[in-house]
PDB file of C-alpha atoms in Angstrom:
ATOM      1  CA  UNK C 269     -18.458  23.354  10.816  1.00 59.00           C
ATOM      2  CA  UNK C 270     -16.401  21.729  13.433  1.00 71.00           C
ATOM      3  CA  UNK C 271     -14.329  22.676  16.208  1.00 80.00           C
ATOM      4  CA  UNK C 272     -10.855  22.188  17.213  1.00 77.00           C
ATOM      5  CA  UNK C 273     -12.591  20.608  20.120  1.00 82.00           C
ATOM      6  CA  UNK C 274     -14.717  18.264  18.463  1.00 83.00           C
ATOM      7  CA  UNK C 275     -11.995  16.870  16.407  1.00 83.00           C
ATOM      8  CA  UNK C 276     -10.459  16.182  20.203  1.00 83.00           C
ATOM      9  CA  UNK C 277     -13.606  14.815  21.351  1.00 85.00           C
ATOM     10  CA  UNK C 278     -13.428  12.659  18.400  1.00 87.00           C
ATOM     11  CA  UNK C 279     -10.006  11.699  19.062  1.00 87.00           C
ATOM     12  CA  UNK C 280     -10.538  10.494  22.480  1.00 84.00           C
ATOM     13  CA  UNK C 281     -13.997   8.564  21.481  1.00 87.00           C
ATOM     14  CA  UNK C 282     -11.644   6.474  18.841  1.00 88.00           C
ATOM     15  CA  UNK C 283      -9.281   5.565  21.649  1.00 84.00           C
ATOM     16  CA  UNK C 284     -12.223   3.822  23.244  1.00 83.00           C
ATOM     17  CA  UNK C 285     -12.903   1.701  20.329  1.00 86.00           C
ATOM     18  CA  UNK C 286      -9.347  -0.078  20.677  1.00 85.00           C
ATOM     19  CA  UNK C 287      -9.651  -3.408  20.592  1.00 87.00           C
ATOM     20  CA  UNK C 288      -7.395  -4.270  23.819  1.00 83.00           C
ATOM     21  CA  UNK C 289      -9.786  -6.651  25.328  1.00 82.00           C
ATOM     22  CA  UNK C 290     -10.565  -8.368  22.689  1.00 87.00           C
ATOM     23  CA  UNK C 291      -6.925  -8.856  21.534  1.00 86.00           C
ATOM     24  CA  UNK C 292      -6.412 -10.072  25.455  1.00 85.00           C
ATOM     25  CA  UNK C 293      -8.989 -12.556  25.324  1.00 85.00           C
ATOM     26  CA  UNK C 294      -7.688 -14.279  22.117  1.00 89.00           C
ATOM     27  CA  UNK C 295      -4.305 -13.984  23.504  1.00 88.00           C
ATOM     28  CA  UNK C 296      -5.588 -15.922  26.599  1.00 86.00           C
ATOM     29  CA  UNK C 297      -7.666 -18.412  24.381  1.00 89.00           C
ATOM     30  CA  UNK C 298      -4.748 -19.248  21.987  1.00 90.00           C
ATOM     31  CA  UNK C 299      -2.170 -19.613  25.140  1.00 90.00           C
ATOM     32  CA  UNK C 300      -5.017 -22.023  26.516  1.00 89.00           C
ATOM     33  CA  UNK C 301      -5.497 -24.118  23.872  1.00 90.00           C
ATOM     34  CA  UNK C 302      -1.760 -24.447  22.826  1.00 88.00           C
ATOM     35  CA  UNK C 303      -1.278 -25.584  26.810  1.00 90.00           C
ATOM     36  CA  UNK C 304      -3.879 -27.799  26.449  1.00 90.00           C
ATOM     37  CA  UNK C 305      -2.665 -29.753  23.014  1.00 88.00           C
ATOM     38  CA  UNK C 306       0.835 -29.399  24.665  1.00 88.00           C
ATOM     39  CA  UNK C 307      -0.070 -31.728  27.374  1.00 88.00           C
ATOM     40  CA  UNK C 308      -2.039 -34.016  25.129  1.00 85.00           C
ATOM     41  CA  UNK C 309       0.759 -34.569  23.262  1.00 84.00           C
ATOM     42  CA  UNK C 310       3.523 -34.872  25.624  1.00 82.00           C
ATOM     43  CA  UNK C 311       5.510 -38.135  24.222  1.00 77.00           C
ATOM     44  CA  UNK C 312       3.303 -38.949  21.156  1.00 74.00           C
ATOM     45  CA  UNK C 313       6.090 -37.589  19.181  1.00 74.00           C
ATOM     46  CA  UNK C 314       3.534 -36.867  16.351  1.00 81.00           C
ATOM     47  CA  UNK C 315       4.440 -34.461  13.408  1.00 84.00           C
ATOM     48  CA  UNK C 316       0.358 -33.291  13.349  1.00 87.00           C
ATOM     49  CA  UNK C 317       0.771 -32.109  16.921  1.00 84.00           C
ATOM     50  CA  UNK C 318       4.101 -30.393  16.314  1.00 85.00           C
ATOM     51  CA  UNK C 319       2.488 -28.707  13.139  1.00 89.00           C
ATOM     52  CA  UNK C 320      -0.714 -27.339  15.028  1.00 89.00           C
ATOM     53  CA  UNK C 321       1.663 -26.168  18.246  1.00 90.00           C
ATOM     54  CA  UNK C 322       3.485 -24.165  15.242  1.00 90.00           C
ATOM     55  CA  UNK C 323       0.502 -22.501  13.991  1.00 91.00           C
ATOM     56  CA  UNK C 324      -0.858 -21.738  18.088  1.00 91.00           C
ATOM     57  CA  UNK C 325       2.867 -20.113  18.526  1.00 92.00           C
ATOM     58  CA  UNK C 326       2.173 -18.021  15.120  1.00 93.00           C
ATOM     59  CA  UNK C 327      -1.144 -16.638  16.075  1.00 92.00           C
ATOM     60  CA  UNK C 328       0.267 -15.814  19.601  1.00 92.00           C
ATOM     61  CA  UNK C 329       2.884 -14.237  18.069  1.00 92.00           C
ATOM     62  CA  UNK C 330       0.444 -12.317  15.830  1.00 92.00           C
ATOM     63  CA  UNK C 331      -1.359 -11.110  18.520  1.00 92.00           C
ATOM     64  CA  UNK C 332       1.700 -10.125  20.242  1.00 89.00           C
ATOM     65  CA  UNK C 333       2.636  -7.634  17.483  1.00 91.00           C
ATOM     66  CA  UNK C 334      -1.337  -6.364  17.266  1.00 91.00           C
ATOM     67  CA  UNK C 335      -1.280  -5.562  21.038  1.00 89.00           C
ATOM     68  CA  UNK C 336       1.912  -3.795  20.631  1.00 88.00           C
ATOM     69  CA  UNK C 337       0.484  -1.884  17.163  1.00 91.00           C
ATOM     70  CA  UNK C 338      -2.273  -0.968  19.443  1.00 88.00           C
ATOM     71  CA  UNK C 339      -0.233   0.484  22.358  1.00 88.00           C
ATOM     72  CA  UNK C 340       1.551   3.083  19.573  1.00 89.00           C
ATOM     73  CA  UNK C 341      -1.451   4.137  18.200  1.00 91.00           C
ATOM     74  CA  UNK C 342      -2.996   4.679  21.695  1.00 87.00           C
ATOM     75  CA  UNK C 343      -0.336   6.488  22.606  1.00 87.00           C
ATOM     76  CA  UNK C 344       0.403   8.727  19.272  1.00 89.00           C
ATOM     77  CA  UNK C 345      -3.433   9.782  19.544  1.00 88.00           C
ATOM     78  CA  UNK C 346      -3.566  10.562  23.250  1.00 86.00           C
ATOM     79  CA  UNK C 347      -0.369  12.716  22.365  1.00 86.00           C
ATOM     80  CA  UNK C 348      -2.024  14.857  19.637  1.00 86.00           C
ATOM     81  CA  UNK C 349      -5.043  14.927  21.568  1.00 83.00           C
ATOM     82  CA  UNK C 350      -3.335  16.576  24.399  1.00 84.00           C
ATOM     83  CA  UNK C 351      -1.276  18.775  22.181  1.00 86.00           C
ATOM     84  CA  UNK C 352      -4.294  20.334  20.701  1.00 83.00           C
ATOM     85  CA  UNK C 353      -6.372  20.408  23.931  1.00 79.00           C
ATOM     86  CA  UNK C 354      -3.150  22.467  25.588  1.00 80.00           C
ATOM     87  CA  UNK C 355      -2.593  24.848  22.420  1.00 76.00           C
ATOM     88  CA  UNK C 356      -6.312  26.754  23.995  1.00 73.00           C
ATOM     89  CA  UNK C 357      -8.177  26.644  20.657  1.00 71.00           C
ATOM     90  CA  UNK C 358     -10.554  24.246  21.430  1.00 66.00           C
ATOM     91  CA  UNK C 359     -13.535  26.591  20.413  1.00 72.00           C
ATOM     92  CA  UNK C 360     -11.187  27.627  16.605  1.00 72.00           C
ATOM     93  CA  UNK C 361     -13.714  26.384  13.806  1.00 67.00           C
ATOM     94  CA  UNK C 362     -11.752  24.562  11.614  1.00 61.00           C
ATOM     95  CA  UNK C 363     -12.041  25.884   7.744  1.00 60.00           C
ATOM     96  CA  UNK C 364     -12.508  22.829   4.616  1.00 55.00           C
ATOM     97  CA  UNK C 365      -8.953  21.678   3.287  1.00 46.00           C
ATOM     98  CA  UNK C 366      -8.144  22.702   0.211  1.00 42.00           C
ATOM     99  CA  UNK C 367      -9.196  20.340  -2.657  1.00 39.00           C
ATOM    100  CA  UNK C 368      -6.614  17.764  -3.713  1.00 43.00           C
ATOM    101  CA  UNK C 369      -5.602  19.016  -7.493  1.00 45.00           C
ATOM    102  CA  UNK C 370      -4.505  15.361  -8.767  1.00 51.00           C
ATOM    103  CA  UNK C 371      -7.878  14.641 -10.255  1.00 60.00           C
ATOM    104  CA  UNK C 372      -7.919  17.826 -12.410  1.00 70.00           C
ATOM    105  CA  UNK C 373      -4.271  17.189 -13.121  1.00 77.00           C
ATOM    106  CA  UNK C 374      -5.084  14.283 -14.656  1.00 79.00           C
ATOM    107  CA  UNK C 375      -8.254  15.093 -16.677  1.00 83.00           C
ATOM    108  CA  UNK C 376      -5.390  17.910 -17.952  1.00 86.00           C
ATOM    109  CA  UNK C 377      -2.872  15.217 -18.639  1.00 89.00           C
ATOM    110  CA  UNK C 378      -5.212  12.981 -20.808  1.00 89.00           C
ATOM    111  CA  UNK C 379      -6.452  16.074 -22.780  1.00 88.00           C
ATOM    112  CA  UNK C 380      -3.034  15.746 -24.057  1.00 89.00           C
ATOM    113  CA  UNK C 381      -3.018  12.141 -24.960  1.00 88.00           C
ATOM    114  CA  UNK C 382      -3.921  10.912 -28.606  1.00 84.00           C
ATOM    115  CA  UNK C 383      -7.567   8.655 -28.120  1.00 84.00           C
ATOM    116  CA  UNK C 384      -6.182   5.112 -28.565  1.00 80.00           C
ATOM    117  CA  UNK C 385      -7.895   2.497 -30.808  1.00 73.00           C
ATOM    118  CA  UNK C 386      -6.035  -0.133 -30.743  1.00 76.00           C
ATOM    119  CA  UNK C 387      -1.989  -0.594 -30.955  1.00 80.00           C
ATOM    120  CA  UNK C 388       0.294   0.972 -28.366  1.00 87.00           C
ATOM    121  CA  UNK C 389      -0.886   2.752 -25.419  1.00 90.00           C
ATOM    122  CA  UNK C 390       0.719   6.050 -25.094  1.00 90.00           C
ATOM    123  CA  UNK C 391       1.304   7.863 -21.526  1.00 91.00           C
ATOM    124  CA  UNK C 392       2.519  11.148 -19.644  1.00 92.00           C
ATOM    125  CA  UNK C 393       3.855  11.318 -16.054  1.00 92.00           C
ATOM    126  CA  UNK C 394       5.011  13.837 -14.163  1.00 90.00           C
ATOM    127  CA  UNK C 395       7.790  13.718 -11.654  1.00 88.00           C
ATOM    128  CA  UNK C 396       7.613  15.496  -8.122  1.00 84.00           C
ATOM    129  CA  UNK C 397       9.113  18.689  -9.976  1.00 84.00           C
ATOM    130  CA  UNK C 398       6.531  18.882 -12.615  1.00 87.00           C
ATOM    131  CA  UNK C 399       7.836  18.236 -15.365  1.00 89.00           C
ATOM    132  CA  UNK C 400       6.391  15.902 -17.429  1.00 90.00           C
ATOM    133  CA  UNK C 401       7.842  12.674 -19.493  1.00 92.00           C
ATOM    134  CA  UNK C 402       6.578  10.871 -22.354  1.00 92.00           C
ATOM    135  CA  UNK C 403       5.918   7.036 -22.603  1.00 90.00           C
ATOM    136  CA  UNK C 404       5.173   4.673 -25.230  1.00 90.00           C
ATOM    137  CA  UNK C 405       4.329   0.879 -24.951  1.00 89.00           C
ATOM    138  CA  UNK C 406       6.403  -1.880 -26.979  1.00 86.00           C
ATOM    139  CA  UNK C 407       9.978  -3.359 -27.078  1.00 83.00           C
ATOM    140  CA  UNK C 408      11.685  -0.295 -28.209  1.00 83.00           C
ATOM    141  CA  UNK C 409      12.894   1.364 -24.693  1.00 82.00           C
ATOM    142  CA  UNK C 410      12.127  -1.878 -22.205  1.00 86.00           C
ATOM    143  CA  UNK C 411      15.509  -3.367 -21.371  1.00 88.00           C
ATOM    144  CA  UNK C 412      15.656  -1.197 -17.935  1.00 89.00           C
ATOM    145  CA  UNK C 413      12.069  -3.023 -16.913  1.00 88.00           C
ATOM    146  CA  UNK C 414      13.175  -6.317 -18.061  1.00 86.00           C
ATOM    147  CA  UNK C 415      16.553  -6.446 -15.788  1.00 89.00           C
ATOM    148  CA  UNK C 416      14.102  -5.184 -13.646  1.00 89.00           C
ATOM    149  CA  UNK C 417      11.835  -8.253 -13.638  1.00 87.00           C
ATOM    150  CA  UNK C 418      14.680 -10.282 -13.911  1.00 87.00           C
ATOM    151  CA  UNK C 419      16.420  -8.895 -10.727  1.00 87.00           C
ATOM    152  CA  UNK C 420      13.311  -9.400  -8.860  1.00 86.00           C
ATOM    153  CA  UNK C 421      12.734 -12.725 -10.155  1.00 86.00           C
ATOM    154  CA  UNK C 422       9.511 -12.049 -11.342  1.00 83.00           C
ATOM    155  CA  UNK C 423       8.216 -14.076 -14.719  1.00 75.00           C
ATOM    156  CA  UNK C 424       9.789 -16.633 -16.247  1.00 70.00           C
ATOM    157  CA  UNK C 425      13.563 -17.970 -15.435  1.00 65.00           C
ATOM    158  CA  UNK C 426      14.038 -18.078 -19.222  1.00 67.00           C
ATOM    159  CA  UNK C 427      12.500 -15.496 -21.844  1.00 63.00           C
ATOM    160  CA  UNK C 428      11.211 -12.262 -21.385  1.00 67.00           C
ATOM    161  CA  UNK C 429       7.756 -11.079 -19.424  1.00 74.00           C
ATOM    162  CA  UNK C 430       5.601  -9.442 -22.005  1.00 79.00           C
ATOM    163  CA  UNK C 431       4.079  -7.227 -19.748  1.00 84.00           C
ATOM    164  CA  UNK C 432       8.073  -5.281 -19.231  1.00 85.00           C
ATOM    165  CA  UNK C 433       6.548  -4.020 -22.498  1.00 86.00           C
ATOM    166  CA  UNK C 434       3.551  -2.170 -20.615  1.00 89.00           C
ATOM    167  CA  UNK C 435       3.608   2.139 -20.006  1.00 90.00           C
ATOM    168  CA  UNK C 436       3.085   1.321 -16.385  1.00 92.00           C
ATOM    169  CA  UNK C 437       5.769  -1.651 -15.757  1.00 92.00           C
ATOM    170  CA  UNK C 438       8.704   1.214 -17.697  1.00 93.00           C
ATOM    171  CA  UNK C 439       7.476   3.964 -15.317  1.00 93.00           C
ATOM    172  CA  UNK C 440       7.496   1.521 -11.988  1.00 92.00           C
ATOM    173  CA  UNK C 441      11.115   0.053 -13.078  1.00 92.00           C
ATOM    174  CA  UNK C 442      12.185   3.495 -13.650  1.00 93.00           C
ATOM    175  CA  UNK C 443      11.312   5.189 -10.435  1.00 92.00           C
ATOM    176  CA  UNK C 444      13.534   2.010  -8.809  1.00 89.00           C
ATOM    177  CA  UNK C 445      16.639   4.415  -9.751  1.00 87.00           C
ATOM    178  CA  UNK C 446      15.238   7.446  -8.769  1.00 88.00           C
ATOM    179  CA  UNK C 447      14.272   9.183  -5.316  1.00 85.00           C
ATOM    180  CA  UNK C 448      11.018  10.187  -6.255  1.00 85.00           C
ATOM    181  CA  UNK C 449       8.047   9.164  -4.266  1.00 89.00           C
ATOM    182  CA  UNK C 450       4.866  10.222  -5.175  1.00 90.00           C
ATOM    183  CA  UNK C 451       4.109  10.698  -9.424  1.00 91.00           C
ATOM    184  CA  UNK C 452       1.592  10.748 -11.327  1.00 92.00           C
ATOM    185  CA  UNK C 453       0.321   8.877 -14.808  1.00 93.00           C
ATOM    186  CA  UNK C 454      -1.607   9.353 -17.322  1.00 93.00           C
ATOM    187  CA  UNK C 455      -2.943   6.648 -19.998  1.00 93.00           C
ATOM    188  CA  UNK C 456      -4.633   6.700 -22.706  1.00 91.00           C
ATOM    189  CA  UNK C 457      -5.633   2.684 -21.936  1.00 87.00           C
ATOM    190  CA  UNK C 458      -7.412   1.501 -18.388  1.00 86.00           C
ATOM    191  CA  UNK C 459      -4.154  -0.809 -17.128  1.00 84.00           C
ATOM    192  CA  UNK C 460      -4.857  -4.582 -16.505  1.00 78.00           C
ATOM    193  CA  UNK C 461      -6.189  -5.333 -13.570  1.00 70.00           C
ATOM    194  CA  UNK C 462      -6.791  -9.109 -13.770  1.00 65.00           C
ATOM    195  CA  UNK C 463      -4.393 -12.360 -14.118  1.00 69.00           C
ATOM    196  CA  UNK C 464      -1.349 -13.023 -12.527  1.00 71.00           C
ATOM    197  CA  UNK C 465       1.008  -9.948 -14.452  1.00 77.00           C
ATOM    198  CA  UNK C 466      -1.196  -7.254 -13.496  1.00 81.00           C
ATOM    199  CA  UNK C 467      -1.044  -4.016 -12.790  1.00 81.00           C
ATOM    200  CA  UNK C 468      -2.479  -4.284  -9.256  1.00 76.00           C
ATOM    201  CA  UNK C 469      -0.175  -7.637  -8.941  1.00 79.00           C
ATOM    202  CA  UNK C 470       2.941  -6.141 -10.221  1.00 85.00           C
ATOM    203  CA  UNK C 471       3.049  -2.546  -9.725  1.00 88.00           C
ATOM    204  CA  UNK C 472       3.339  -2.893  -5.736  1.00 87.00           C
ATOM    205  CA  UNK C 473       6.058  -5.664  -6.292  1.00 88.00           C
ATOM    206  CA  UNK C 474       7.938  -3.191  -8.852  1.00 91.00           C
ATOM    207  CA  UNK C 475       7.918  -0.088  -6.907  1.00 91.00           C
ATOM    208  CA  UNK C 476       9.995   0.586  -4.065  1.00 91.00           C
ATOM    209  CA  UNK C 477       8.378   0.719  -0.302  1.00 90.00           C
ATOM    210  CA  UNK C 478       7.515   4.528   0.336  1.00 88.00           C
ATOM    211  CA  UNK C 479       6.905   5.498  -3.293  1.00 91.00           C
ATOM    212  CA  UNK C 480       3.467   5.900  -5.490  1.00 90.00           C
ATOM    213  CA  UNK C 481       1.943   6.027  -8.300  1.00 90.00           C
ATOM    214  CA  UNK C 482      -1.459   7.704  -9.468  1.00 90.00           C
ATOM    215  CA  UNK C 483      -2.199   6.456 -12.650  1.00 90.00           C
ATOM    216  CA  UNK C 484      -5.448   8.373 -14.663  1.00 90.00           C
ATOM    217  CA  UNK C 485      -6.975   6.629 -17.341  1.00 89.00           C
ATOM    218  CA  UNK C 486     -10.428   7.510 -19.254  1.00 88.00           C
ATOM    219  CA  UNK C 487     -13.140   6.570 -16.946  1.00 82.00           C
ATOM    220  CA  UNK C 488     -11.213   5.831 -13.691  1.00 86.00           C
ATOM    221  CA  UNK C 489      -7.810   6.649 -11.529  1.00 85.00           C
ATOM    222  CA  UNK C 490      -5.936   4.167  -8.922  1.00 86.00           C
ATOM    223  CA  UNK C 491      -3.021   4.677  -7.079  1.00 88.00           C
ATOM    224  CA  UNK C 492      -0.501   1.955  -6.274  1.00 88.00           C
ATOM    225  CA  UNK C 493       1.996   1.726  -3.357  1.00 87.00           C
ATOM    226  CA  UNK C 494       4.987  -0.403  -3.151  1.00 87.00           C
ATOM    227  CA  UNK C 495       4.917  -2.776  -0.584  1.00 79.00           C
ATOM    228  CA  UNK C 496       7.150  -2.393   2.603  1.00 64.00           C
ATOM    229  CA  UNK C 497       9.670  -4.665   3.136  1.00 52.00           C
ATOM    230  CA  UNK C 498       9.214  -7.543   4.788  1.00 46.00           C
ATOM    231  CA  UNK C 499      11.005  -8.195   8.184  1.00 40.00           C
TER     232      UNK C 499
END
């Protein structure tokens, strides 16, 4: 098993592998080049040259951030590095975390699920408290996912998405109102996963930035993360 100390060793051997140089030398071929079509274009007053100086200034820019992205990491991993080398554990062998229960959770949770063929898809979730909620697919309890839609401007600027219909859509518009974070769902039908109203499409637009959901179907689990907001 390992040591406290590998894990350090470890740490400092991934600091190593930062891409700084790299980063620099595309910084100083992008500043180079943009220079160079700058002075090529000095009075041509051409809208192609203006366009490719815009897309030099947004990979500099890029860069910029990813050299700065770098310098936190750096300097969060040094930190813990030196934290653990100063505690005086270095030779503590480090015992196996404990296994994660959410996939037995949610073989438990589809035990408890009727075996669909055909029709609506039924579900179970479980909020951060665990206590567990029943869901059904269809029209009868999907007005709160359809203003939801509708407020994000997702689907159609007239009519109804059908997919505000779907066990996983209700749960995602749901947990909009709510503080939780982290849930989990169970389904008795593998979500969609392809077109443009998909789960993997629409469940990160849906949810709000920090929260998830682990949805467990029969034959396969995936959990989905709503996206941070953009600034």
């Amino acid at each position: 098993m390992a040591t406290l100390g590998d894990v350090i060793a470890a740490l400092r051997a991934s600091l190593e592998r930062l891409p700084f140089t790299e980063l620099a030398d595309a910084l100083d071929a992008a500043e180079e080049a943009r220079s160079l079509i700058e002075q090529v274009s000095a009075g041509s007053g051409q809208a192609e040259f203006h366009r490719v100086l815009d897309c030099f200034s947004q990979v500099i820019s890029g860069i910029d951030q990813l050299q700065r992205q770098l310098t936190a990491i750096h300097a969060g991993v040094t930190g813990a590095a030196n934290r653990l080398e100063g505690s005086g554990r270095t030779s503590e062998v480090l015992k196996p975390a404990s296994p994660v229960p959410s996939r037995p959770q949610g073989a438990s949770l589809l035990g408890k699920l009727p075996e669909r063929e055909g029709g609506k898809t039924s579900g179970i979730w479980v909020d951060e408290s665990g206590v567990e909620h029943d869901l059904v697919s269809g029209e009868h309890d999907w007005q709160q996912a359809r203003d939801v839609l509708a407020e994000l401007r997702i689907g159609p600027a007239r009519g109804t998405l059908w997919v505000a219909a779907q066990v996983e859509v209700k749960l995602a518009a749901a947990l909009r109102g709510l503080a939780a974070k982290h849930v989990t769902l169970a389904v008795n039908n593998e979500p969609c996963n392809e077109g443009r109203w998909s789960c993997d499409r629409l469940l990160s637009r849906i949810l709000k930035p920090g929260q998830t959901v682990t949805i467990h179907w029969p034959g396969g689990e995936q959990t989905y993360r709503g996206k941070e907001a953009q600034t």
